[in-house]
PDB file of C-alpha atoms in Angstrom:
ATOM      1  CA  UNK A  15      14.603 -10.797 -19.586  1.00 96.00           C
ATOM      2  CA  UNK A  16      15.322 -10.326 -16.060  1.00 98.00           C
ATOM      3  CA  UNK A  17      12.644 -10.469 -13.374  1.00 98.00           C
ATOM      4  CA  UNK A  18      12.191  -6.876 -11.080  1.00 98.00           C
ATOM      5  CA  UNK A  19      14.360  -7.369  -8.242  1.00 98.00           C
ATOM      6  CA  UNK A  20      15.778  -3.683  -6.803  1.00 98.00           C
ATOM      7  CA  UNK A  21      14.477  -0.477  -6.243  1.00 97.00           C
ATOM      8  CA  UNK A  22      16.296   0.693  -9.447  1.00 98.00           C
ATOM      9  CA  UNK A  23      14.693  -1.732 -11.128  1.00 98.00           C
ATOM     10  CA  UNK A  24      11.025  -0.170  -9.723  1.00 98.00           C
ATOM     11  CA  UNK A  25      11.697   3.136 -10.636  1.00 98.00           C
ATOM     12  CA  UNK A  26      12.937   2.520 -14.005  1.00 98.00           C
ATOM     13  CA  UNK A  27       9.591   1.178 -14.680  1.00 98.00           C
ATOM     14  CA  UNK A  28       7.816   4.200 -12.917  1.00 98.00           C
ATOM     15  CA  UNK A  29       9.833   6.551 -14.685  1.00 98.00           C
ATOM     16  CA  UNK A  30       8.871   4.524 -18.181  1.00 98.00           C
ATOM     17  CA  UNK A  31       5.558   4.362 -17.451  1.00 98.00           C
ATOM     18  CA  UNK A  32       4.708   8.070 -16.948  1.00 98.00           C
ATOM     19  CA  UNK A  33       5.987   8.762 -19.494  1.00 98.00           C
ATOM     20  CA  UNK A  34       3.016   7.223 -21.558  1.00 98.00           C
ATOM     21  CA  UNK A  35       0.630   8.286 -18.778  1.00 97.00           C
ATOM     22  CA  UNK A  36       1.891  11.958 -19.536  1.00 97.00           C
ATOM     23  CA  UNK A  37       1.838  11.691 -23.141  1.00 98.00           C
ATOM     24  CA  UNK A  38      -1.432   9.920 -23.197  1.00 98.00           C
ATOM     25  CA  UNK A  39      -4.244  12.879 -24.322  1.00 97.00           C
ATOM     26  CA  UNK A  40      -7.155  10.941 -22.431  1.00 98.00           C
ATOM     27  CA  UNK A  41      -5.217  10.348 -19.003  1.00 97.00           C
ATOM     28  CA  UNK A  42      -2.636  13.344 -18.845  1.00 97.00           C
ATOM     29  CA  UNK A  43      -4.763  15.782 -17.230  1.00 96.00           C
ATOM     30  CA  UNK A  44      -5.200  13.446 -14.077  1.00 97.00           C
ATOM     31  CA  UNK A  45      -1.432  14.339 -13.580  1.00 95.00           C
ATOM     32  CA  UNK A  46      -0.704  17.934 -14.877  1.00 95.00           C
ATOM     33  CA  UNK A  47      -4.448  19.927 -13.967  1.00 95.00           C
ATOM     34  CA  UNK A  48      -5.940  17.677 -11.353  1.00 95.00           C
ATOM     35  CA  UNK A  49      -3.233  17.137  -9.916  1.00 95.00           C
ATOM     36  CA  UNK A  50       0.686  18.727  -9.804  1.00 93.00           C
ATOM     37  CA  UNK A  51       2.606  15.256  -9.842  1.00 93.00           C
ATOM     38  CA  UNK A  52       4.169  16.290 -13.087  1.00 91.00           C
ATOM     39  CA  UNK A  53       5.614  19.241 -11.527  1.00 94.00           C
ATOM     40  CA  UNK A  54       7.414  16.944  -8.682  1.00 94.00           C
ATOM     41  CA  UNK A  55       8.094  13.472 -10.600  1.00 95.00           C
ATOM     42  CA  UNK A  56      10.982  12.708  -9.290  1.00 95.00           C
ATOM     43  CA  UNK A  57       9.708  12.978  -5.510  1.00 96.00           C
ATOM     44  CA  UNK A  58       6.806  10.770  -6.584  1.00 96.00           C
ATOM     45  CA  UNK A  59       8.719   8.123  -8.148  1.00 97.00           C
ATOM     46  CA  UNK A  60      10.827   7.687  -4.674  1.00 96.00           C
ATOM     47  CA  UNK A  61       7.380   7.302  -3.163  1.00 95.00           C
ATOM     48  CA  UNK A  62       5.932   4.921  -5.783  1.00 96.00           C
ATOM     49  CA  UNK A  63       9.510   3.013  -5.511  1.00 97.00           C
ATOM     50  CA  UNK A  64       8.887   2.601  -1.396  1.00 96.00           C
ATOM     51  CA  UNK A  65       5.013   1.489  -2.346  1.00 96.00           C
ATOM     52  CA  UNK A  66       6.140  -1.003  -4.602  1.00 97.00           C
ATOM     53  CA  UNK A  67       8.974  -2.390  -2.885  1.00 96.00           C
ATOM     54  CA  UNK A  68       6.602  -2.633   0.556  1.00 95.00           C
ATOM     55  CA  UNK A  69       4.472  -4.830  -1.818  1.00 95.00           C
ATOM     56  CA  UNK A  70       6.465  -7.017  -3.725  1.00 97.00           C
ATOM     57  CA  UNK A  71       9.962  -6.931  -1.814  1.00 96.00           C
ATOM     58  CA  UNK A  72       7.995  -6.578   1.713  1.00 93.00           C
ATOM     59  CA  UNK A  73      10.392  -3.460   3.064  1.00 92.00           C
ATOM     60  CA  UNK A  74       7.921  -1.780   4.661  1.00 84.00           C
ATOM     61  CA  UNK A  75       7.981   2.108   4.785  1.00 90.00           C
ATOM     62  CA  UNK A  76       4.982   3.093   2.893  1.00 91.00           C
ATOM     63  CA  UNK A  77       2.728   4.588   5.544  1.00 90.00           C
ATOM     64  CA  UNK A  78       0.430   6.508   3.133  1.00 90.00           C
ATOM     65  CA  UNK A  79      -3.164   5.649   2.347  1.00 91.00           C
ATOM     66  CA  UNK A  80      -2.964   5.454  -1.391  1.00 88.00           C
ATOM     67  CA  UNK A  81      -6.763   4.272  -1.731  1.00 90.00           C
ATOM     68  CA  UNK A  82      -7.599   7.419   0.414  1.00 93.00           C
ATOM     69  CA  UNK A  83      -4.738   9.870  -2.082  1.00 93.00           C
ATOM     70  CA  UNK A  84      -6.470   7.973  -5.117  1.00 93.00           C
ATOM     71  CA  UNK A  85     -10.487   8.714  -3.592  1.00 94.00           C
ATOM     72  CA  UNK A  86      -9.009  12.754  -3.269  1.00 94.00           C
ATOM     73  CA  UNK A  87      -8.491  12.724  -6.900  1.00 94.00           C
ATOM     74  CA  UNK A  88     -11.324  10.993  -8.131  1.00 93.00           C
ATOM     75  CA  UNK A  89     -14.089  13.380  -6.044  1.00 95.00           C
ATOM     76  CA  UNK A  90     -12.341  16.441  -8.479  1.00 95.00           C
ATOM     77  CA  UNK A  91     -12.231  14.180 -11.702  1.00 95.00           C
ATOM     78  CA  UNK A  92     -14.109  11.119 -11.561  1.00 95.00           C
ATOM     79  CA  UNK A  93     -12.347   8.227 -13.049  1.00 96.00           C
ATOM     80  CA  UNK A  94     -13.641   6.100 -15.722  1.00 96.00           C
ATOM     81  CA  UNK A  95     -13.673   2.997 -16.990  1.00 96.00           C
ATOM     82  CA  UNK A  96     -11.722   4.257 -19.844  1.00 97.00           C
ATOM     83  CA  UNK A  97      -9.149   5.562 -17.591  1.00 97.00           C
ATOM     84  CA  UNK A  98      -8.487   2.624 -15.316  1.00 97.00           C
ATOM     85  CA  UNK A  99      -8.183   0.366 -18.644  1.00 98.00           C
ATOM     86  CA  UNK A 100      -5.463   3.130 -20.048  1.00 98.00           C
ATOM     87  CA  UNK A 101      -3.872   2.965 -16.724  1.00 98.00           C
ATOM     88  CA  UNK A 102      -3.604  -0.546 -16.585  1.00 98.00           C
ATOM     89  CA  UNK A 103      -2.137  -1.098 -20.336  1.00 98.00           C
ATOM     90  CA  UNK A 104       0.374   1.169 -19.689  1.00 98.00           C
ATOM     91  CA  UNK A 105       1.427  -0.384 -16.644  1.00 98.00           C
ATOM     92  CA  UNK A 106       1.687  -3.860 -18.219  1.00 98.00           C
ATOM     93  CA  UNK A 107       2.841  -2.956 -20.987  1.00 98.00           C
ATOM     94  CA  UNK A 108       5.790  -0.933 -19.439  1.00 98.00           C
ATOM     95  CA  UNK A 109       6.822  -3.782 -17.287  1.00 98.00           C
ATOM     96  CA  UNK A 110       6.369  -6.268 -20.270  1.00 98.00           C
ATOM     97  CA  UNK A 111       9.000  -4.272 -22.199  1.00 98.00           C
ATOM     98  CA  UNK A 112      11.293  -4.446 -19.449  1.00 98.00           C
ATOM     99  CA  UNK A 113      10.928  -7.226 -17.355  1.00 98.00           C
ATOM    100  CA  UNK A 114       9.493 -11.282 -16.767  1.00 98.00           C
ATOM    101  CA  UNK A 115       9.090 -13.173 -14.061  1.00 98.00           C
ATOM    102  CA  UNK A 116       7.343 -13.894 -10.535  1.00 98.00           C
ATOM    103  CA  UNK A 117       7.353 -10.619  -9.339  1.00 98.00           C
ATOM    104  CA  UNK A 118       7.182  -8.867 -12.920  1.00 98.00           C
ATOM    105  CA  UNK A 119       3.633 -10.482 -12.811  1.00 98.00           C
ATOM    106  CA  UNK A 120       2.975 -10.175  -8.955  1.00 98.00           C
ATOM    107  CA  UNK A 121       3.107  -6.148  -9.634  1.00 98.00           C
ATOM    108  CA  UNK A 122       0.893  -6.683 -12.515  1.00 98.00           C
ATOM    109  CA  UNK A 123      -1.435  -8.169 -10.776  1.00 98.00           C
ATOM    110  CA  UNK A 124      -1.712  -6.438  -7.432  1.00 97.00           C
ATOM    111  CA  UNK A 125      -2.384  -3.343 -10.095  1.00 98.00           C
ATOM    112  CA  UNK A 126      -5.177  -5.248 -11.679  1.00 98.00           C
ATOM    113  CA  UNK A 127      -6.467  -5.732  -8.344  1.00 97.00           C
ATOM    114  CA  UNK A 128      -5.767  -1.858  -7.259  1.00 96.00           C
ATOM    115  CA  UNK A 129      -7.566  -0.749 -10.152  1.00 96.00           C
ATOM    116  CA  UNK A 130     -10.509  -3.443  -9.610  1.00 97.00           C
ATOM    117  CA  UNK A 131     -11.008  -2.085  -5.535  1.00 96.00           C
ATOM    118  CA  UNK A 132     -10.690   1.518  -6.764  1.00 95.00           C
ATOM    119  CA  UNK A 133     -13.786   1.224  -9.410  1.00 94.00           C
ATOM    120  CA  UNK A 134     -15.521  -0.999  -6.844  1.00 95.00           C
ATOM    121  CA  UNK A 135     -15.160   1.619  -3.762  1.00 93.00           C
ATOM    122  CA  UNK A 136     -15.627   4.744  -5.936  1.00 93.00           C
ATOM    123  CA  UNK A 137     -18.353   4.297  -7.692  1.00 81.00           C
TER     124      UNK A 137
END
């Protein structure tokens, strides 16, 4: 398998990975009654694609808080434990499928440690 190198290859993985976020009955709701992401994917993905290239391809462009975006949601819906595990086996397991390599696992991680600040800060 080929490591994650291009944008494409970014938002083939986003658009993989919600798909089990959306079909996942414990998680969904985060995305399709808490918030309307569902209803905009593809405008999402672009911005996920401009986070994720910022981090692992250092492009810059991504000028949004997404701690801050992340804190919004949580005050209507509190996140779990549950939830952030979910999260983060769908994220692996989505790049897994796909991809291998330095910055295959340098997303994975900087998601681990996302998810690890996020539970930290909002609880």
């Amino acid at each position: 398998m080929k490591d994650i190198e291009t944008r494409e290859d970014i938002l083939l993985i986003m658009h993989k990975f919600y798909d089990k976020l959306l079909a996942d009955d414990v998680i969904r709701f985060f995305f399709t009654r808490i918030t309307s992401v569902n209803e905009h994917l593809e405008a999402h993905f672009e911005i996920l694609a401009t986070f994720w290239e910022q981090s692992l391809f250092l492009k810059g462009g991504y000028y949004n808080n997404m701690f801050s975006i992340h804190k919004e949601v949580h005050e209507k819906a509190a996140f779990t434990k549950e939830h952030y595990t979910i999260w983060l086996n769908h994220f692996n397991s989505t790049i897994d499928a796909y991809f291998a390599g330095k910055n295959a696992e340098q997303m994975k991680t900087q998601a681990l440690s996302m998810a690890t600040i996020m539970q930290i800060k909002f609880t």
